[in-house]
XYZ file of C-alpha atoms in Angstrom:
279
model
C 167.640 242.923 -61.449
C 171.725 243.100 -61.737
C 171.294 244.736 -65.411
C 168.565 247.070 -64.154
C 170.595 248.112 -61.139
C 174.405 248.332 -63.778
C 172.383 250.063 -65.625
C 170.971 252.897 -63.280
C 174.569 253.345 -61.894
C 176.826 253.499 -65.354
C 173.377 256.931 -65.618
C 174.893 258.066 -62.199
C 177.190 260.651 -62.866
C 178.160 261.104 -58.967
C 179.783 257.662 -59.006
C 183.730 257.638 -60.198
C 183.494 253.290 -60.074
C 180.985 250.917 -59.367
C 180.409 246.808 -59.357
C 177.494 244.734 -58.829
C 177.466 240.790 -57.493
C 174.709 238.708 -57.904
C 174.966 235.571 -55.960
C 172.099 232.496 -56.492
C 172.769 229.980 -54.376
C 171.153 226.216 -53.192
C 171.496 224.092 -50.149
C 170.457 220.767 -49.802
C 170.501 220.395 -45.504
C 169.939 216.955 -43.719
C 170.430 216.746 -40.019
C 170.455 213.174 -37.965
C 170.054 212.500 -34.189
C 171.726 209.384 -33.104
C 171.002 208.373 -36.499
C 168.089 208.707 -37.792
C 166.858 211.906 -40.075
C 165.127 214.655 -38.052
C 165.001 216.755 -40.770
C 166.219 217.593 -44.408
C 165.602 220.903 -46.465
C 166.598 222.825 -49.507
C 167.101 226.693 -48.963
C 167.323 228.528 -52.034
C 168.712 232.213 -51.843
C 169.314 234.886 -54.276
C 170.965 238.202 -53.375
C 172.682 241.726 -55.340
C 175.155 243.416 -53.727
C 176.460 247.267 -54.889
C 179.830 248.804 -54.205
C 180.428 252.047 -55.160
C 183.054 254.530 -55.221
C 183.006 258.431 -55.347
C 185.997 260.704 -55.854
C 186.926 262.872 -53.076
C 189.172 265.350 -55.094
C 189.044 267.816 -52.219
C 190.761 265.517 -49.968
C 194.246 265.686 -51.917
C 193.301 265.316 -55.235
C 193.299 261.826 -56.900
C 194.694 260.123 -54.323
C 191.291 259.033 -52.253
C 188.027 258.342 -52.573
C 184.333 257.478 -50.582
C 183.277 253.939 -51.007
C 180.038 252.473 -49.651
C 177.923 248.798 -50.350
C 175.192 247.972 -49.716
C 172.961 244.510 -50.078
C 169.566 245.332 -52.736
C 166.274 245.908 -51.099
C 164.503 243.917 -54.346
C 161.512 244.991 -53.268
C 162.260 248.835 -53.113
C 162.762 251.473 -55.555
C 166.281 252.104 -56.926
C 166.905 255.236 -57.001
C 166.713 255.849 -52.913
C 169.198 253.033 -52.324
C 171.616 254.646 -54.451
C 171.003 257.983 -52.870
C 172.004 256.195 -49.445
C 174.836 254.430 -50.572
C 176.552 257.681 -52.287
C 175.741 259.688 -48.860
C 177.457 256.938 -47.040
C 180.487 257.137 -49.067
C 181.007 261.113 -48.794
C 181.458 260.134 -45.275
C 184.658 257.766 -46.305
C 188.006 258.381 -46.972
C 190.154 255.981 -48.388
C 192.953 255.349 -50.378
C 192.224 255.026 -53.887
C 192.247 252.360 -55.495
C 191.048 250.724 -58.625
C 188.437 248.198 -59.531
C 189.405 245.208 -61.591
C 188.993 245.267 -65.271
C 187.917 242.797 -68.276
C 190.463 240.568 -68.800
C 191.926 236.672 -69.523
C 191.034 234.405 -66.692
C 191.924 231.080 -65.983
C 189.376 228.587 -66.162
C 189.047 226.733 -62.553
C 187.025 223.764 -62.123
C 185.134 224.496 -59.036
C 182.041 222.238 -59.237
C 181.392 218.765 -57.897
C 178.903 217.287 -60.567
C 177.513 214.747 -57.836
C 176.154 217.616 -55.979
C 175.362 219.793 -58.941
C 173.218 216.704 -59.869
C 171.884 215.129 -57.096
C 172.714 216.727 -53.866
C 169.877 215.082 -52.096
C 172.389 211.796 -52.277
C 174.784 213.103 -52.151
C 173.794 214.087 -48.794
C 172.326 210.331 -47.873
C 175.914 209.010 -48.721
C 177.612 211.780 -46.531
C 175.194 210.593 -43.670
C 176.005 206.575 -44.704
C 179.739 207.215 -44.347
C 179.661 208.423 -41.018
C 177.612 205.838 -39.372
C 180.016 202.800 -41.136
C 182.830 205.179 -39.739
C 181.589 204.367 -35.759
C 182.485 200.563 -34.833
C 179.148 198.614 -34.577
C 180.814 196.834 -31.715
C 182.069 199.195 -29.490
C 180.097 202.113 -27.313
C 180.694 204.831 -29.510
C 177.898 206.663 -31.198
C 177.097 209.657 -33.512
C 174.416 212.102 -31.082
C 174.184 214.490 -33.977
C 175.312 214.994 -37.344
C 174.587 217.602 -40.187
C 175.550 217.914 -43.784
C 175.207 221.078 -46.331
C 175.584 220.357 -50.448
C 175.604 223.369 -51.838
C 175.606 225.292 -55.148
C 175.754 228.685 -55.947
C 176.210 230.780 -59.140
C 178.114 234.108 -59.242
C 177.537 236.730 -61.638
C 179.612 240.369 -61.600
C 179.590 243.080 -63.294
C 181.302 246.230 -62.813
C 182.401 249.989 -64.668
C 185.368 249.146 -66.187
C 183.618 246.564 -68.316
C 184.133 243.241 -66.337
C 181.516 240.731 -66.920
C 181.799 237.153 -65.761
C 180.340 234.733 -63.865
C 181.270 231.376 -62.053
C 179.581 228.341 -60.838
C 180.820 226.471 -58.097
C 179.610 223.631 -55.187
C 181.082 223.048 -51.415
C 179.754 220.174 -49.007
C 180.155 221.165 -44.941
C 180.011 218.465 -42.787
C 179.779 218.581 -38.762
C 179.170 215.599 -36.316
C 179.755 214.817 -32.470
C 180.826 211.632 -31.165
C 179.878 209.978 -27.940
C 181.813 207.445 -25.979
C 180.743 205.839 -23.063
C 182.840 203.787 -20.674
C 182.534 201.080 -18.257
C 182.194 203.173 -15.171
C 180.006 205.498 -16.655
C 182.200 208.213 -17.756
C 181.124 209.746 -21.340
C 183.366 212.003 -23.678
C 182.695 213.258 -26.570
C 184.475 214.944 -29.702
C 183.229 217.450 -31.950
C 184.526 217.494 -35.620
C 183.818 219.916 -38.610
C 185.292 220.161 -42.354
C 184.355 221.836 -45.709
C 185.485 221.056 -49.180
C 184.840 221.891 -52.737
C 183.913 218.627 -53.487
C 182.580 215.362 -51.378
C 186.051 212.975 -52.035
C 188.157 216.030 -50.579
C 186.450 215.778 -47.314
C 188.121 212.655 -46.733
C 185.621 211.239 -44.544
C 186.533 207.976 -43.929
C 189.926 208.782 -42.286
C 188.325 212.044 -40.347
C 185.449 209.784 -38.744
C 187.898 206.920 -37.912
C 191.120 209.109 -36.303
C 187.800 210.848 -34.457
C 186.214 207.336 -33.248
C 189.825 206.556 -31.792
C 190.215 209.652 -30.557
C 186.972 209.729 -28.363
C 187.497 205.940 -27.561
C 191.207 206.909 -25.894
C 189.647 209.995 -23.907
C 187.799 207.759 -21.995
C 191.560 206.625 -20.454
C 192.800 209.708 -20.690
C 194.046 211.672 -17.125
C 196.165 214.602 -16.249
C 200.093 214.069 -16.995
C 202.505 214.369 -14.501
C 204.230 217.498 -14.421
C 207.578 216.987 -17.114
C 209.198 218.439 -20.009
C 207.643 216.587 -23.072
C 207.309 216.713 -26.798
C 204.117 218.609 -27.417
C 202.106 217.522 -30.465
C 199.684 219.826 -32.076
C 196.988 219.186 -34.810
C 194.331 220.172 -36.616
C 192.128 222.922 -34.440
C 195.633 223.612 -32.474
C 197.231 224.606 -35.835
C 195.148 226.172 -36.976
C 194.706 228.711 -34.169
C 198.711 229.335 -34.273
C 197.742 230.985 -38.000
C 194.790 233.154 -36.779
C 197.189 235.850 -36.085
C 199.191 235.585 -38.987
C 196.033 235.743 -41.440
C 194.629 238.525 -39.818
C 197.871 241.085 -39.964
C 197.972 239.207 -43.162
C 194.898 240.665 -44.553
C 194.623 243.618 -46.982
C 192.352 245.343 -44.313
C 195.276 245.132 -41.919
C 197.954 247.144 -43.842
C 195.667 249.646 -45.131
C 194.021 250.437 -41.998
C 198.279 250.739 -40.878
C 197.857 248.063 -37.784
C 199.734 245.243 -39.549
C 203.058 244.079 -37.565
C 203.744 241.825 -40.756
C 206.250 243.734 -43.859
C 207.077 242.770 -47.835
C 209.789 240.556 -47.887
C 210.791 240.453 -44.022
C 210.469 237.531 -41.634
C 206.685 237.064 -39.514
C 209.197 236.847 -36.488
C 212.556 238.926 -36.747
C 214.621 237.571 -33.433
C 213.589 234.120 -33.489
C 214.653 232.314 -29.904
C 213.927 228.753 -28.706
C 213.368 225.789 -30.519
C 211.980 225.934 -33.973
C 208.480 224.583 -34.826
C 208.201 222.189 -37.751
C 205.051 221.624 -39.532
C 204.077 218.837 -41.279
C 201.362 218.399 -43.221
């Protein structure tokens, strides 16, 4: 399908640039309740997606152009779909810019071979490490847990003659811990991490700081009222960035809302005490 679809756009003279992405992809799913498998799975997906640009030399020349894209109906005719997609970009006006062409890349290992080659395991041992993560002696337990191995393959094409493809694998893991104490009381903590491959999710150390985390909670009660050192981590941190990536973003500065500049400070007339970071 992507060389029938490059095909019928490089024949469509009312298109000034165009690129296709095809994206296959598999995921290998397991998900445990206190333990034990409720269910496992393997979803595989395939998908084309179509960007397009069109000039818009009435708009000031070269300087803008319509863009639309659009995810392939396989099971539809071509031709209509690009008919759509060019009437949504005569609506659009952008700042031109150009498409990427062939060139020298750097090769980048992306792919775990354990998951590439058995992902079902893979999985089991995710699952394994989780469970020998939660002291067998004390009242903590793992309600629910869930863990994604997946593979996908990327293939694009595009008008200026770029042609490549990549492979590469990513394992998500999620789990909740429960703790119960002696009066009854119950907390709980919620974790969640992705990673190219399975040794970078570091699970050992994330399931054991999260057992002693949700073992202390049950202690835990509301400070008195004083001026304190304040540690943040993880899911603190990384809300402190969410601003930052999002003026950040290319979006951002061409849409003209960005607060952030080239070569200036994030935060001109600093005051307080400054905020180290360690990681």
């Amino acid at each position: 399908m992507l060389e029938k679809m490059a095909k019928a756009l490089g024949a469509d003279a009312r298109f000034s640039a165009w690129q296709v992405t095809e994206v296959r992809g598999r995921s290998t799913q397991r998900y445990d309740v206190f333990g034990v498998p409720e269910a496992r799975r393997v979803v595989e997906t395939a998908g084309l997606e179509v960007r397009v640009h069109v000039p818009r030399a009435e708009d000031g020349g070269d300087a803008y152009i319509g863009e639309s894209s659009f995810v392939v109906d396989v099971t539809a005719d071509v031709q209509p779909q690009l008919d759509a997609a060019y009437a949504r970009a005569r609506l659009v006006k952008n700042k031109k810019w150009t498409l990427p062409g062939a060139h020298d890349v750097v090769a980048v290992n992306a792919v775990d071979s354990g998951i590439v080659e058995g992902a079902a395991d893979a999985c089991d041992r995710v699952m394994s490490t989780i469970a020998k993560g939660v002291p067998s002696a004390s009242s903590i337990r793992c309600c629910a847990a869930e863990v994604f191995c997946d593979f996908r393959r990327v293939h694009l094409v595009n008008s200026r003659g770029l042609d490549r493809q990549r492979e590469e694998t990513s394992a998500y893991v999620e789990y909740v811990l429960l703790a119960k104490g002696s009066g009854g009381d119950e907390t709980e903590t919620y974790s969640s991490t992705k990673a190219r491959r399975l040794p970078e999710l570091d699970l050992e150390a994330r399931v054991d700081g999260d057992a002693r985390a949700v073992s202390l909670a049950l202690s835990a009660k509301t400070p008195e009222t004083a001026v304190v050192d304040v540690v943040l981590t993880e899911q603190g941190i990384e809300e402190i960035y969410d601003a930052f990536i999002a003026h950040a973003a290319g979006g951002a500065v061409d849409e003209g809302w960005s607060k952030l500049e080239r070569g200036k400070h994030v935060v001109a007339d600093r005051a307080g005490e400054a905020l180290t970071l360690v990681s």
